[in-house]
Tab-separated table of C-alpha atoms in Angstrom:
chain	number	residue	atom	x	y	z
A	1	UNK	CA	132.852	76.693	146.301
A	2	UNK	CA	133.427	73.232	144.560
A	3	UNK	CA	136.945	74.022	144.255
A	4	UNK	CA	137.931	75.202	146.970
A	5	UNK	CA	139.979	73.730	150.076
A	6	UNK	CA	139.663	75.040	153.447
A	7	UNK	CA	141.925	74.640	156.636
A	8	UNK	CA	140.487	75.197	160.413
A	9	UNK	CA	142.389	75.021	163.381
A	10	UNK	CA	140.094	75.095	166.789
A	11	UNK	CA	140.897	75.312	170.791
A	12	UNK	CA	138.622	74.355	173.151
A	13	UNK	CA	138.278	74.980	176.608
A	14	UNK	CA	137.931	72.827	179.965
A	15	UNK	CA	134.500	73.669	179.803
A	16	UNK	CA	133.945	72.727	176.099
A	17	UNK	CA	133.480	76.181	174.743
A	18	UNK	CA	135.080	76.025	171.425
A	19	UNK	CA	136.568	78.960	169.288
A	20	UNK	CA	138.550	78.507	166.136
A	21	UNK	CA	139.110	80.147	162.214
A	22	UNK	CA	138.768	78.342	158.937
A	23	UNK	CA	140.576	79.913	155.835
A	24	UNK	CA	138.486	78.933	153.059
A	25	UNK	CA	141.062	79.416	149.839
A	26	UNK	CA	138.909	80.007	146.830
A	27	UNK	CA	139.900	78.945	143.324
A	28	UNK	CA	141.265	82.345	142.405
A	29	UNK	CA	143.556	81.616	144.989
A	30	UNK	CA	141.771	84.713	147.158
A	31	UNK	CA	141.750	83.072	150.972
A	32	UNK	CA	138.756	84.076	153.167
A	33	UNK	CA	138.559	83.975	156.823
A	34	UNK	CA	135.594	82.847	159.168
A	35	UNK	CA	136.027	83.243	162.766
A	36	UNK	CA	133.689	80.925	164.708
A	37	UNK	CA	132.323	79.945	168.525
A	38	UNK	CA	130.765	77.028	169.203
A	39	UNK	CA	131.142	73.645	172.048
A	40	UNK	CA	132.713	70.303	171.610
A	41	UNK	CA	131.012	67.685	173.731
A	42	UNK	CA	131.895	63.892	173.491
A	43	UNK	CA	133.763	64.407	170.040
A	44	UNK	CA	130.858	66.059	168.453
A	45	UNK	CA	131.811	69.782	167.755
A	46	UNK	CA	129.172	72.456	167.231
A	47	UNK	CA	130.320	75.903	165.987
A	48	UNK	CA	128.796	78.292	164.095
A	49	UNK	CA	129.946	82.184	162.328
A	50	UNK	CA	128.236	84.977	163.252
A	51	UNK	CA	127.001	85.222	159.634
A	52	UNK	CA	124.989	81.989	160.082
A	53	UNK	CA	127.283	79.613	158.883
A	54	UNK	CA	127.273	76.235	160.696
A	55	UNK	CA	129.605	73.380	160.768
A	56	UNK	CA	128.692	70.294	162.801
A	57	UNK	CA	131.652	67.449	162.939
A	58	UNK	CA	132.549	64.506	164.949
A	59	UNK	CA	135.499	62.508	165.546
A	60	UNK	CA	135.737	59.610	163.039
A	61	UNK	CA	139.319	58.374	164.335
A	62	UNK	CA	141.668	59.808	166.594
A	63	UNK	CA	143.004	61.378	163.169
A	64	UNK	CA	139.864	61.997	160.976
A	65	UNK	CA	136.922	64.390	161.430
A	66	UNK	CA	133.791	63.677	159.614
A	67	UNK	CA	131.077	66.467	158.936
A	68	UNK	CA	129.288	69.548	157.248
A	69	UNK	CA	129.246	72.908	156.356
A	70	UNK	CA	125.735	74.223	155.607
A	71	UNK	CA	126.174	77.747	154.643
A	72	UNK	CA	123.882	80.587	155.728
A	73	UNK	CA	121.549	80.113	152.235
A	74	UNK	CA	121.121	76.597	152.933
A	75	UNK	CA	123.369	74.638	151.012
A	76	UNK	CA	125.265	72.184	152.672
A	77	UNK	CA	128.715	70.242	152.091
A	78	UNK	CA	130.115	67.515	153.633
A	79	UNK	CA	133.412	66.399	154.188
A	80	UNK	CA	135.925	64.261	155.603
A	81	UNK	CA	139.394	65.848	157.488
A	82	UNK	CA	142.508	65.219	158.687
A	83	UNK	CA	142.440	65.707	162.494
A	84	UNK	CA	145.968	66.952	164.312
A	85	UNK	CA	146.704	67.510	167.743
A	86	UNK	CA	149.790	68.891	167.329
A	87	UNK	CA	148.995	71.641	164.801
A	88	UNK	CA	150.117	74.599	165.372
A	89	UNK	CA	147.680	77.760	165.817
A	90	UNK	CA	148.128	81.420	166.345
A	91	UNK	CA	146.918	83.587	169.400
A	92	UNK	CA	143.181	83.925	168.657
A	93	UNK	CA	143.145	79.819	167.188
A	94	UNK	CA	143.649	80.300	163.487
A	95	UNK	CA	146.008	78.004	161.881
A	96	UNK	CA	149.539	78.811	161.041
């Protein structure tokens, strides 16, 4: 997990409900893929994989994300992202 990179790409509805995907690309170059559901609310977005997964963020900047990952065993990451509003996403939100 310490090497690895991960991209997400979320939309978010009217109403705040949030779905997205994050490809988490493992050293071995193997890429998996978490589907998540969630709400965004004032710039703090709350999503979570059916696994038990969580990732809580919030807007740093209107181009950086601040946040964590804490994994279904507990462990937790954080990190810092590059935010886009112009990224482009396929049909059910993961990124292209």
């Amino acid at each position: 997990m310490y090497s690895s990179t991960f991209r997400a790409a979320m939309c978010v509805a009217p109403n705040g409900r949030a779905r997205g995907v994050l490809l988490l690309r493992r050293r071995s170059g193997e890429v998996d893929t978490y589907h998540f559901y969630g709400v965004e609310k004032d710039g703090v977005i709350a999503v979570a994989h059916g696994s038990g997964h969580k990732l809580e963020a919030r807007h740093a900047t209107p181009t950086t994300v601040q946040g964590s990952l804490r994994l279904a065993n507990g462990m937790k990451f954080s990190f810092d992202a590059t935010r886009s509003t112009a990224g482009r996403v396929s049909e059910d939100c993961a990124p292209l």
